[in-house]
């Protein structure tokens, strides 16, 4: 706002400015309508979800609304002030315009009082302190802002600090001193304690008015109640910080879950050679009869953030035996990955101690049931003996292994077994299957089907691959066929697949 010591503009100038302000008011109203539409969408989102990001969006909408409402109100006051200027110019042409004629919201300038909609005025008020006459002029809006009765008179600059919060008095004193001594404009905020005891945050802007000798004759200021604006900004900052914090936590947890998963799952994405096979390959020693050719793969969820508790594993056991296992836990993130790591470690340890698959399932069930972080899961554990080519297996509410032989395939009949962690004293049984050279065994978690909308279970789609498995020369070839069928990028959850091909 310009300093108002004089006004020598022509009466036509306010007319042009009045039209410009009217146009700006129309634009502000159209902008307000658009913001209301966005605001309604944000409110609808808030009803469906109340996460940190939604709260931040809602707070940001409220802040924008306050800004636009303030803009419309100030433009209205400016328009009314221009009307008052024009009337004054027509009545007394060439007369110096006083601050009161230009001051927004001043009653002498035609400023509005209580609006027809019942919106209280007084959000913006003006004041002038005349140091030559010791007169103090306040607009009605400023009295309302301070909650002060006009009959009690306007506050002098000496009295004004007594209405401020104690910690803000030095702020006002410094601003006024800089204005009166150094001629610096006033532009700052402080908190006042109204006559009714309520605290409000006020933004003050003003300038000194100099006389012909360059001395400070008076000081004018516009004071604006920015309490709600500051509250909205604080809410925006707090919710934004909350969003950033949650995003950082989510990224950290995701990284930890991925690192934990990579640390416990087999370090291979393709063909696997067990330790004795590695030694045989290094020395040129042929593999044992009935040895397994293994390949496996982890298929992540499409979002990348849904790191779950699915696992697959193959481990060499004493006596020429091999442990094969797949499974999954409910949930995602660090908790699921850490529980999966605990479960997989238990499976390996118990298998090395000689526990059979049914015993493994029973003990895993007790482990989850007694865990400090209760969880549910399913699992499939197989113990394969190369010498006899026999497979002993047990399951806990898990898809059965698929056996492919001579160009056909079938699901093995599952033994008894319920979801891990669901029933503390659940009973698990085991089944035995005789395998032959060239047989292909496919173990997979239940989310392998992905998001393909064909309505067919993963097992049926896998059985359709039997002709390709019959032509495959290795487990890796079989795995490649599975990934071509199930490796879509729209997967809703992570999954694992483990393929074992019986050697001759």
Short mmCIF file of C-alpha atoms in Angstrom, two decimals:
data_model
loop_
_atom_site.label_atom_id
_atom_site.label_comp_id
_atom_site.label_asym_id
_atom_site.label_seq_id
_atom_site.Cartn_x
_atom_site.Cartn_y
_atom_site.Cartn_z
CA UNK A 1 0.00 0.00 0.00
CA UNK A 2 1.41 3.46 -0.89
CA UNK A 3 2.10 6.01 1.78
CA UNK A 4 -0.87 8.41 1.92
CA UNK A 5 0.52 11.88 2.66
CA UNK A 6 -1.07 13.36 -0.47
CA UNK A 7 -3.28 12.56 -3.45
CA UNK A 8 -3.02 14.56 -6.63
CA UNK A 9 -4.57 12.08 -9.07
CA UNK A 10 -7.47 13.10 -11.28
CA UNK A 11 -11.08 11.95 -10.57
CA UNK A 12 -10.98 9.79 -13.72
CA UNK A 13 -8.17 7.63 -12.37
CA UNK A 14 -10.24 6.04 -9.57
CA UNK A 15 -12.92 5.17 -12.13
CA UNK A 16 -10.44 3.15 -14.18
CA UNK A 17 -9.06 1.52 -11.06
CA UNK A 18 -12.61 0.73 -9.89
CA UNK A 19 -13.31 -1.21 -13.12
CA UNK A 20 -10.02 -3.09 -12.76
CA UNK A 21 -10.80 -4.03 -9.17
CA UNK A 22 -14.29 -5.23 -10.17
CA UNK A 23 -12.69 -7.49 -12.78
CA UNK A 24 -10.28 -8.86 -10.19
CA UNK A 25 -13.17 -9.53 -7.80
CA UNK A 26 -14.96 -11.52 -10.51
CA UNK A 27 -11.83 -13.55 -11.15
CA UNK A 28 -11.44 -14.21 -7.43
CA UNK A 29 -15.03 -15.48 -7.24
CA UNK A 30 -14.47 -17.85 -10.16
CA UNK A 31 -11.27 -19.05 -8.55
CA UNK A 32 -13.15 -19.65 -5.28
CA UNK A 33 -15.67 -21.80 -7.11
CA UNK A 34 -12.94 -23.94 -8.62
CA UNK A 35 -11.26 -24.33 -5.24
CA UNK A 36 -14.57 -25.41 -3.69
CA UNK A 37 -14.74 -28.25 -6.21
CA UNK A 38 -11.24 -29.41 -5.27
CA UNK A 39 -12.13 -28.98 -1.61
CA UNK A 40 -15.16 -31.25 -1.96
CA UNK A 41 -13.01 -33.91 -3.62
CA UNK A 42 -10.50 -33.69 -0.78
CA UNK A 43 -13.33 -34.01 1.76
CA UNK A 44 -14.65 -37.08 -0.06
CA UNK A 45 -11.18 -38.61 -0.01
CA UNK A 46 -10.95 -37.86 3.71
CA UNK A 47 -14.14 -39.84 4.33
CA UNK A 48 -12.63 -42.86 2.60
CA UNK A 49 -9.17 -42.55 4.13
CA UNK A 50 -7.66 -40.52 6.95
CA UNK A 51 -3.98 -41.09 6.34
CA UNK A 52 -1.33 -38.40 6.65
CA UNK A 53 -1.33 -37.53 2.95
CA UNK A 54 -5.12 -37.01 2.93
CA UNK A 55 -4.92 -34.79 6.01
CA UNK A 56 -2.19 -32.75 4.32
CA UNK A 57 -4.29 -32.30 1.18
CA UNK A 58 -7.29 -31.25 3.26
CA UNK A 59 -5.23 -28.75 5.24
CA UNK A 60 -3.72 -27.35 2.05
CA UNK A 61 -7.20 -26.84 0.60
CA UNK A 62 -8.25 -24.95 3.73
CA UNK A 63 -5.16 -22.75 3.46
CA UNK A 64 -5.91 -21.93 -0.17
CA UNK A 65 -9.51 -21.11 0.76
CA UNK A 66 -8.31 -18.68 3.43
CA UNK A 67 -5.98 -17.00 0.97
CA UNK A 68 -8.69 -16.58 -1.65
CA UNK A 69 -11.27 -15.40 0.89
CA UNK A 70 -8.81 -12.82 2.17
CA UNK A 71 -8.07 -11.74 -1.38
CA UNK A 72 -11.78 -11.28 -2.14
CA UNK A 73 -12.35 -9.36 1.07
CA UNK A 74 -9.41 -7.04 0.49
CA UNK A 75 -10.42 -6.38 -3.10
CA UNK A 76 -13.91 -5.51 -1.87
CA UNK A 77 -12.51 -3.11 0.66
CA UNK A 78 -10.23 -1.63 -1.99
CA UNK A 79 -13.19 -1.12 -4.33
CA UNK A 80 -15.19 0.60 -1.60
CA UNK A 81 -12.16 2.69 -0.72
CA UNK A 82 -11.80 3.79 -4.36
CA UNK A 83 -15.45 4.83 -4.35
CA UNK A 84 -14.80 6.96 -1.29
CA UNK A 85 -11.75 8.51 -2.96
CA UNK A 86 -13.78 9.47 -6.02
CA UNK A 87 -16.47 11.12 -3.92
CA UNK A 88 -13.86 13.04 -1.97
CA UNK A 89 -12.11 14.16 -5.15
CA UNK A 90 -15.36 15.38 -6.67
CA UNK A 91 -16.35 17.27 -3.50
CA UNK A 92 -13.01 18.88 -2.82
CA UNK A 93 -10.82 18.80 -5.94
CA UNK A 94 -7.14 19.29 -5.23
CA UNK A 95 -7.55 18.72 -1.50
CA UNK A 96 -4.85 16.49 -0.02
CA UNK A 97 -6.28 13.07 0.56
CA UNK A 98 -5.95 11.90 4.13
CA UNK A 99 -5.03 8.41 5.15
CA UNK A 100 -8.59 7.75 6.17
CA UNK A 101 -9.85 8.17 2.62
CA UNK A 102 -7.59 5.40 1.33
CA UNK A 103 -7.54 3.12 4.34
CA UNK A 104 -9.17 -0.26 3.61
CA UNK A 105 -12.26 -0.92 5.61
CA UNK A 106 -12.39 2.57 7.15
CA UNK A 107 -15.99 3.73 7.77
CA UNK A 108 -15.14 7.09 6.29
CA UNK A 109 -14.12 5.37 3.12
CA UNK A 110 -17.33 3.47 2.78
CA UNK A 111 -15.94 0.19 4.13
CA UNK A 112 -18.42 -2.51 5.04
CA UNK A 113 -19.39 -3.33 8.55
CA UNK A 114 -21.23 -6.59 9.22
CA UNK A 115 -21.90 -8.27 5.89
CA UNK A 116 -25.29 -9.52 4.79
CA UNK A 117 -24.07 -13.08 5.12
CA UNK A 118 -23.22 -12.44 8.77
CA UNK A 119 -19.47 -12.58 8.21
CA UNK A 120 -17.86 -10.41 10.88
CA UNK A 121 -15.77 -7.51 9.66
CA UNK A 122 -12.64 -6.44 11.45
CA UNK A 123 -10.20 -8.92 9.92
CA UNK A 124 -8.34 -5.92 8.48
CA UNK A 125 -8.16 -2.62 10.30
CA UNK A 126 -6.15 0.57 9.94
CA UNK A 127 -4.59 3.09 12.26
CA UNK A 128 -2.77 6.42 12.17
CA UNK A 129 -0.68 7.95 14.91
CA UNK A 130 -0.17 11.72 14.41
CA UNK A 131 2.90 12.90 16.32
CA UNK A 132 2.18 16.60 15.71
CA UNK A 133 -1.29 16.56 17.28
CA UNK A 134 -0.99 13.39 19.40
CA UNK A 135 -4.17 12.16 17.73
CA UNK A 136 -4.72 8.47 17.18
CA UNK A 137 -7.21 7.26 14.60
CA UNK A 138 -8.45 3.68 14.46
CA UNK A 139 -10.92 2.17 12.04
CA UNK A 140 -13.96 0.36 13.41
CA UNK A 141 -12.50 -2.88 12.07
CA UNK A 142 -9.38 -2.43 14.20
CA UNK A 143 -11.46 -1.95 17.34
CA UNK A 144 -13.24 -5.21 16.47
CA UNK A 145 -9.95 -6.96 15.82
CA UNK A 146 -8.68 -5.97 19.29
CA UNK A 147 -12.04 -6.58 20.94
CA UNK A 148 -11.91 -3.03 22.30
CA UNK A 149 -14.86 -0.71 22.82
CA UNK A 150 -14.50 2.41 20.62
CA UNK A 151 -15.73 4.45 23.57
CA UNK A 152 -12.49 3.59 25.34
CA UNK A 153 -10.52 5.24 22.56
CA UNK A 154 -7.71 4.10 20.33
CA UNK A 155 -4.44 2.87 21.78
CA UNK A 156 -1.35 5.04 21.57
CA UNK A 157 1.97 3.51 20.56
CA UNK A 158 2.95 3.56 24.23
CA UNK A 159 -0.21 1.67 25.22
CA UNK A 160 -0.17 -0.82 22.36
CA UNK A 161 2.55 -3.14 23.80
CA UNK A 162 0.41 -3.79 26.89
CA UNK A 163 -2.06 -5.63 24.63
CA UNK A 164 0.60 -7.93 23.21
CA UNK A 165 1.73 -11.33 24.39
CA UNK A 166 4.68 -10.67 26.67
CA UNK A 167 7.16 -12.52 24.47
CA UNK A 168 6.19 -10.39 21.42
CA UNK A 169 6.53 -6.89 22.89
CA UNK A 170 10.17 -6.63 21.83
CA UNK A 171 9.18 -7.47 18.25
CA UNK A 172 6.73 -4.56 18.10
CA UNK A 173 9.13 -2.16 19.83
CA UNK A 174 11.89 -2.96 17.33
CA UNK A 175 9.56 -2.50 14.33
CA UNK A 176 8.21 0.84 15.55
CA UNK A 177 11.69 2.13 16.45
CA UNK A 178 13.07 1.20 13.02
CA UNK A 179 10.11 2.94 11.40
CA UNK A 180 10.29 6.19 13.38
CA UNK A 181 14.08 6.51 13.66
CA UNK A 182 15.34 4.97 10.41
CA UNK A 183 12.25 5.42 8.26
CA UNK A 184 11.97 1.68 7.59
CA UNK A 185 8.57 0.24 6.64
CA UNK A 186 6.83 -1.91 9.23
CA UNK A 187 6.21 -5.48 8.18
CA UNK A 188 5.90 -8.10 10.88
CA UNK A 189 3.68 -10.22 13.08
CA UNK A 190 2.87 -10.38 16.75
CA UNK A 191 0.21 -11.82 19.02
CA UNK A 192 -2.31 -9.74 20.86
CA UNK A 193 -4.54 -10.53 23.81
CA UNK A 194 -8.01 -9.22 23.01
CA UNK A 195 -10.31 -7.60 25.46
CA UNK A 196 -12.19 -10.90 25.84
CA UNK A 197 -8.93 -12.74 26.63
CA UNK A 198 -8.63 -14.48 23.27
CA UNK A 199 -5.24 -14.51 21.56
CA UNK A 200 -4.95 -13.52 17.93
CA UNK A 201 -2.02 -13.30 15.55
CA UNK A 202 -1.79 -9.93 13.80
CA UNK A 203 0.23 -8.93 10.75
CA UNK A 204 1.15 -5.24 10.74
CA UNK A 205 2.30 -3.20 7.73
CA UNK A 206 2.96 0.52 7.83
CA UNK A 207 5.18 3.45 6.92
CA UNK A 208 6.19 6.79 8.39
CA UNK A 209 4.69 9.95 6.88
CA UNK A 210 7.24 12.75 6.56
CA UNK A 211 6.57 16.48 6.66
CA UNK A 212 8.13 19.05 4.36
CA UNK A 213 11.33 19.09 6.45
CA UNK A 214 11.73 15.32 6.20
CA UNK A 215 10.75 14.71 9.79
CA UNK A 216 8.31 12.00 10.84
CA UNK A 217 4.91 13.64 11.23
CA UNK A 218 2.81 10.51 11.63
CA UNK A 219 2.77 6.79 11.13
CA UNK A 220 0.08 4.78 9.44
CA UNK A 221 -0.43 1.05 9.55
CA UNK A 222 -2.75 -1.69 8.39
CA UNK A 223 -3.26 -4.56 10.79
CA UNK A 224 -4.65 -7.88 9.64
CA UNK A 225 -5.87 -10.81 11.70
CA UNK A 226 -3.93 -13.81 10.33
CA UNK A 227 -4.73 -16.25 13.14
CA UNK A 228 -6.64 -18.72 11.00
CA UNK A 229 -4.18 -18.32 8.16
CA UNK A 230 -1.27 -19.16 10.42
CA UNK A 231 -3.20 -22.06 11.93
CA UNK A 232 -3.85 -23.45 8.45
CA UNK A 233 -0.21 -22.99 7.47
CA UNK A 234 0.95 -24.75 10.61
CA UNK A 235 -1.47 -27.59 9.91
CA UNK A 236 -0.18 -27.82 6.34
CA UNK A 237 3.42 -27.89 7.57
CA UNK A 238 2.65 -30.45 10.26
CA UNK A 239 0.73 -32.76 7.94
CA UNK A 240 3.37 -32.32 5.22
CA UNK A 241 6.07 -33.21 7.71
CA UNK A 242 3.98 -36.19 8.77
CA UNK A 243 3.69 -37.32 5.15
CA UNK A 244 7.43 -36.95 4.65
CA UNK A 245 8.11 -38.81 7.89
CA UNK A 246 5.77 -41.65 6.97
CA UNK A 247 7.28 -41.82 3.49
CA UNK A 248 10.76 -41.97 4.99
CA UNK A 249 9.69 -44.66 7.44
CA UNK A 250 8.03 -46.63 4.65
CA UNK A 251 11.14 -46.39 2.46
CA UNK A 252 13.36 -47.43 5.35
CA UNK A 253 11.12 -50.35 6.25
CA UNK A 254 10.95 -51.40 2.61
CA UNK A 255 14.73 -51.33 2.31
CA UNK A 256 15.11 -53.33 5.53
CA UNK A 257 12.52 -55.87 4.38
CA UNK A 258 14.24 -56.29 1.01
CA UNK A 259 17.67 -56.64 2.62
CA UNK A 260 16.32 -59.14 5.14
CA UNK A 261 14.59 -61.11 2.41
CA UNK A 262 17.70 -61.19 0.24
CA UNK A 263 19.77 -62.27 3.22
CA UNK A 264 17.70 -65.38 3.97
CA UNK A 265 16.44 -66.51 0.57
CA UNK A 266 18.75 -68.60 -1.61
CA UNK A 267 21.22 -66.32 -3.42
CA UNK A 268 20.14 -67.53 -6.84
CA UNK A 269 17.64 -66.64 -9.51
CA UNK A 270 17.81 -69.65 -11.80
CA UNK A 271 19.62 -72.99 -11.68
CA UNK A 272 20.98 -74.09 -8.33
CA UNK A 273 23.79 -76.45 -7.55
CA UNK A 274 23.94 -77.85 -4.07
CA UNK A 275 27.37 -78.02 -2.40
CA UNK A 276 28.13 -81.62 -3.43
CA UNK A 277 27.11 -80.77 -7.01
CA UNK A 278 29.46 -77.79 -6.99
CA UNK A 279 32.34 -80.03 -5.89
CA UNK A 280 31.46 -82.62 -8.53
CA UNK A 281 31.40 -79.99 -11.26
CA UNK A 282 34.76 -78.63 -10.12
CA UNK A 283 36.45 -82.05 -10.14
CA UNK A 284 34.62 -83.52 -13.12
CA UNK A 285 32.97 -86.19 -10.96
CA UNK A 286 29.56 -87.24 -12.30
CA UNK A 287 26.56 -86.49 -10.12
CA UNK A 288 24.89 -89.12 -7.98
CA UNK A 289 22.03 -91.10 -9.45
CA UNK A 290 18.70 -89.47 -8.81
CA UNK A 291 20.20 -86.08 -7.99
CA UNK A 292 17.91 -83.10 -8.37
CA UNK A 293 18.33 -80.33 -10.91
CA UNK A 294 16.90 -77.26 -9.19
CA UNK A 295 15.75 -73.82 -10.27
CA UNK A 296 13.76 -71.18 -8.44
CA UNK A 297 12.58 -67.59 -8.67
CA UNK A 298 11.03 -64.87 -6.52
CA UNK A 299 8.36 -62.78 -8.27
CA UNK A 300 7.85 -59.38 -6.58
CA UNK A 301 4.54 -57.54 -6.37
CA UNK A 302 3.85 -54.87 -8.99
CA UNK A 303 3.98 -51.99 -6.53
CA UNK A 304 7.46 -52.90 -5.33
CA UNK A 305 6.55 -51.81 -1.79
CA UNK A 306 4.66 -54.99 -0.90
CA UNK A 307 7.59 -57.08 0.25
CA UNK A 308 5.87 -60.02 1.88
CA UNK A 309 6.78 -63.14 3.78
CA UNK A 310 6.94 -65.62 0.88
CA UNK A 311 9.97 -67.87 0.65
CA UNK A 312 11.48 -70.81 -1.19
CA UNK A 313 14.46 -72.86 -0.15
CA UNK A 314 16.56 -75.86 -1.07
CA UNK A 315 19.16 -77.29 1.29
CA UNK A 316 21.37 -80.37 1.24
CA UNK A 317 20.84 -82.68 4.23
CA UNK A 318 23.06 -85.46 5.57
CA UNK A 319 22.78 -88.87 3.96
CA UNK A 320 22.20 -87.69 0.42
CA UNK A 321 18.87 -86.06 1.23
CA UNK A 322 17.57 -82.67 0.08
CA UNK A 323 15.13 -80.31 1.78
CA UNK A 324 12.69 -78.43 -0.47
CA UNK A 325 10.34 -75.86 1.04
CA UNK A 326 8.09 -73.01 0.02
CA UNK A 327 5.66 -70.96 2.05
CA UNK A 328 4.28 -67.58 2.91
CA UNK A 329 3.04 -65.45 5.79
CA UNK A 330 0.21 -62.97 5.99
CA UNK A 331 1.14 -59.29 5.87
CA UNK A 332 3.91 -57.28 4.30
CA UNK A 333 6.92 -55.24 5.32
CA UNK A 334 9.57 -55.69 7.96
CA UNK A 335 7.35 -57.68 10.33
CA UNK A 336 6.44 -60.25 7.68
CA UNK A 337 10.02 -60.47 6.39
CA UNK A 338 11.49 -60.87 9.89
CA UNK A 339 8.96 -63.55 10.83
CA UNK A 340 9.68 -65.31 7.54
CA UNK A 341 13.40 -65.24 8.35
CA UNK A 342 12.71 -66.74 11.77
CA UNK A 343 10.48 -69.43 10.26
CA UNK A 344 12.92 -70.34 7.51
CA UNK A 345 15.77 -70.54 9.99
CA UNK A 346 13.68 -72.87 12.13
CA UNK A 347 12.87 -75.05 9.11
CA UNK A 348 16.54 -75.42 8.24
CA UNK A 349 17.61 -76.11 11.81
CA UNK A 350 14.95 -78.72 12.48
CA UNK A 351 15.54 -80.40 9.12
CA UNK A 352 19.26 -80.71 9.91
CA UNK A 353 18.36 -82.26 13.26
CA UNK A 354 16.48 -85.03 11.46
CA UNK A 355 12.88 -83.89 11.89
CA UNK A 356 10.52 -85.30 9.29
CA UNK A 357 8.17 -83.00 7.30
CA UNK A 358 5.11 -83.63 9.52
CA UNK A 359 7.16 -82.86 12.63
CA UNK A 360 8.44 -79.71 10.96
CA UNK A 361 4.89 -78.51 10.32
CA UNK A 362 3.78 -79.22 13.88
CA UNK A 363 6.76 -77.39 15.39
CA UNK A 364 6.40 -74.43 13.04
CA UNK A 365 2.77 -74.18 14.07
CA UNK A 366 3.74 -74.04 17.75
CA UNK A 367 6.44 -71.49 16.94
CA UNK A 368 4.00 -69.11 15.23
CA UNK A 369 1.35 -69.67 17.88
CA UNK A 370 3.79 -68.70 20.65
CA UNK A 371 5.48 -65.88 18.74
CA UNK A 372 5.55 -62.37 20.20
CA UNK A 373 4.24 -61.16 16.83
CA UNK A 374 1.33 -63.49 16.04
CA UNK A 375 1.08 -64.37 12.37
CA UNK A 376 -0.60 -66.87 10.10
CA UNK A 377 1.13 -68.74 7.34
CA UNK A 378 1.12 -71.70 5.02
CA UNK A 379 4.03 -73.93 4.12
CA UNK A 380 5.11 -76.98 2.19
CA UNK A 381 8.14 -79.04 3.19
CA UNK A 382 9.59 -81.98 1.24
CA UNK A 383 12.47 -84.32 2.03
CA UNK A 384 13.88 -86.03 -1.03
CA UNK A 385 16.22 -89.02 -0.92
CA UNK A 386 18.26 -89.36 -4.08
CA UNK A 387 19.16 -93.03 -3.61
CA UNK A 388 15.57 -94.24 -3.57
CA UNK A 389 14.11 -91.23 -5.42
CA UNK A 390 11.41 -91.05 -2.75
CA UNK A 391 9.68 -87.84 -1.69
CA UNK A 392 8.28 -87.40 1.82
CA UNK A 393 6.23 -84.25 2.27
CA UNK A 394 3.80 -82.40 4.51
CA UNK A 395 1.82 -79.20 4.10
CA UNK A 396 -0.02 -76.55 6.12
CA UNK A 397 -2.94 -75.23 4.05
CA UNK A 398 -0.60 -74.84 1.08
CA UNK A 399 -0.99 -75.65 -2.64
CA UNK A 400 0.12 -79.24 -3.24
CA UNK A 401 3.20 -79.99 -5.35
CA UNK A 402 2.57 -80.61 -9.03
CA UNK A 403 4.17 -83.71 -10.53
CA UNK A 404 4.86 -83.81 -14.28
CA UNK A 405 5.67 -87.12 -15.97
CA UNK A 406 5.60 -88.34 -19.57
CA UNK A 407 3.93 -85.21 -20.95
CA UNK A 408 1.18 -85.03 -18.31
CA UNK A 409 0.80 -83.54 -14.88
CA UNK A 410 -1.21 -83.85 -11.68
CA UNK A 411 -1.40 -82.41 -8.21
CA UNK A 412 -0.31 -84.72 -5.42
CA UNK A 413 -2.98 -85.65 -2.89
CA UNK A 414 -2.27 -83.48 0.17
CA UNK A 415 -1.93 -84.98 3.65
CA UNK A 416 -3.74 -83.41 6.59
CA UNK A 417 -2.62 -79.92 7.59
CA UNK A 418 -4.17 -76.60 8.57
CA UNK A 419 -2.95 -73.01 8.48
CA UNK A 420 0.12 -72.36 10.63
CA UNK A 421 -0.62 -70.36 13.75
CA UNK A 422 -4.39 -70.89 13.55
CA UNK A 423 -4.81 -73.83 15.94
CA UNK A 424 -2.27 -74.51 18.67
CA UNK A 425 -2.72 -78.29 18.81
CA UNK A 426 -3.23 -78.93 15.10
CA UNK A 427 -2.29 -82.32 13.70
CA UNK A 428 -0.12 -82.63 10.60
CA UNK A 429 0.46 -85.81 8.63
CA UNK A 430 2.81 -86.59 5.77
CA UNK A 431 2.65 -88.42 2.45
CA UNK A 432 5.21 -90.27 0.35
CA UNK A 433 5.61 -90.26 -3.42
CA UNK A 434 7.90 -92.34 -5.60
CA UNK A 435 9.66 -90.31 -8.28
CA UNK A 436 11.35 -91.46 -11.48
CA UNK A 437 14.09 -90.09 -13.73
CA UNK A 438 12.84 -87.14 -15.79
CA UNK A 439 10.02 -86.29 -13.36
CA UNK A 440 9.49 -82.56 -12.76
CA UNK A 441 8.20 -81.33 -9.42
CA UNK A 442 6.81 -77.78 -9.17
CA UNK A 443 6.35 -76.09 -5.78
CA UNK A 444 4.79 -72.63 -5.68
CA UNK A 445 3.15 -70.18 -3.30
CA UNK A 446 -0.53 -69.40 -3.70
CA UNK A 447 -0.10 -65.88 -5.15
CA UNK A 448 1.65 -67.20 -8.27
CA UNK A 449 -1.47 -66.63 -10.39
CA UNK A 450 -0.87 -62.85 -10.30
CA UNK A 451 -3.53 -60.51 -11.69
CA UNK A 452 -4.40 -62.30 -14.95
CA UNK A 453 -8.23 -62.11 -15.16
CA UNK A 454 -8.74 -65.57 -16.64
CA UNK A 455 -10.45 -66.97 -13.56
CA UNK A 456 -8.32 -70.15 -13.62
CA UNK A 457 -6.29 -71.34 -10.63
CA UNK A 458 -2.52 -71.27 -10.90
CA UNK A 459 -2.38 -75.07 -10.65
CA UNK A 460 -4.49 -75.52 -13.78
CA UNK A 461 -2.39 -73.07 -15.75
CA UNK A 462 0.76 -74.81 -14.58
CA UNK A 463 -0.58 -78.23 -15.63
CA UNK A 464 -1.10 -76.82 -19.12
CA UNK A 465 2.66 -76.45 -19.33
CA UNK A 466 3.18 -80.23 -19.19
CA UNK A 467 4.10 -80.54 -22.91
CA UNK A 468 6.77 -77.87 -22.54
CA UNK A 469 8.15 -79.52 -19.41
CA UNK A 470 8.38 -82.83 -21.30
CA UNK A 471 10.60 -81.19 -23.90
CA UNK A 472 12.70 -79.29 -21.36
CA UNK A 473 16.28 -80.37 -20.86
CA UNK A 474 16.73 -78.75 -17.44
CA UNK A 475 14.92 -77.26 -14.48
CA UNK A 476 15.93 -73.85 -15.78
CA UNK A 477 14.05 -74.50 -19.04
CA UNK A 478 10.97 -75.41 -17.01
CA UNK A 479 11.34 -72.27 -14.92
CA UNK A 480 11.59 -70.16 -18.05
CA UNK A 481 8.24 -71.55 -19.23
CA UNK A 482 6.66 -70.75 -15.87
CA UNK A 483 7.93 -67.16 -15.92
CA UNK A 484 6.62 -66.65 -19.43
CA UNK A 485 3.18 -67.69 -18.19
CA UNK A 486 3.17 -66.00 -14.78
CA UNK A 487 5.76 -63.23 -14.98
CA UNK A 488 3.26 -60.42 -15.60
CA UNK A 489 3.98 -56.97 -14.17
CA UNK A 490 0.50 -56.49 -12.68
CA UNK A 491 1.06 -58.92 -9.84
CA UNK A 492 -0.87 -57.91 -6.72
CA UNK A 493 1.33 -59.86 -4.31
CA UNK A 494 4.74 -61.46 -4.31
CA UNK A 495 5.18 -65.15 -5.06
CA UNK A 496 7.80 -67.89 -5.27
CA UNK A 497 8.27 -70.93 -7.47
CA UNK A 498 10.73 -73.82 -7.01
CA UNK A 499 11.26 -76.51 -9.65
CA UNK A 500 13.03 -79.81 -9.12
CA UNK A 501 13.85 -82.18 -12.01
CA UNK A 502 14.88 -85.73 -11.14
CA UNK A 503 18.08 -86.85 -12.74
CA UNK A 504 18.75 -90.33 -14.16
#
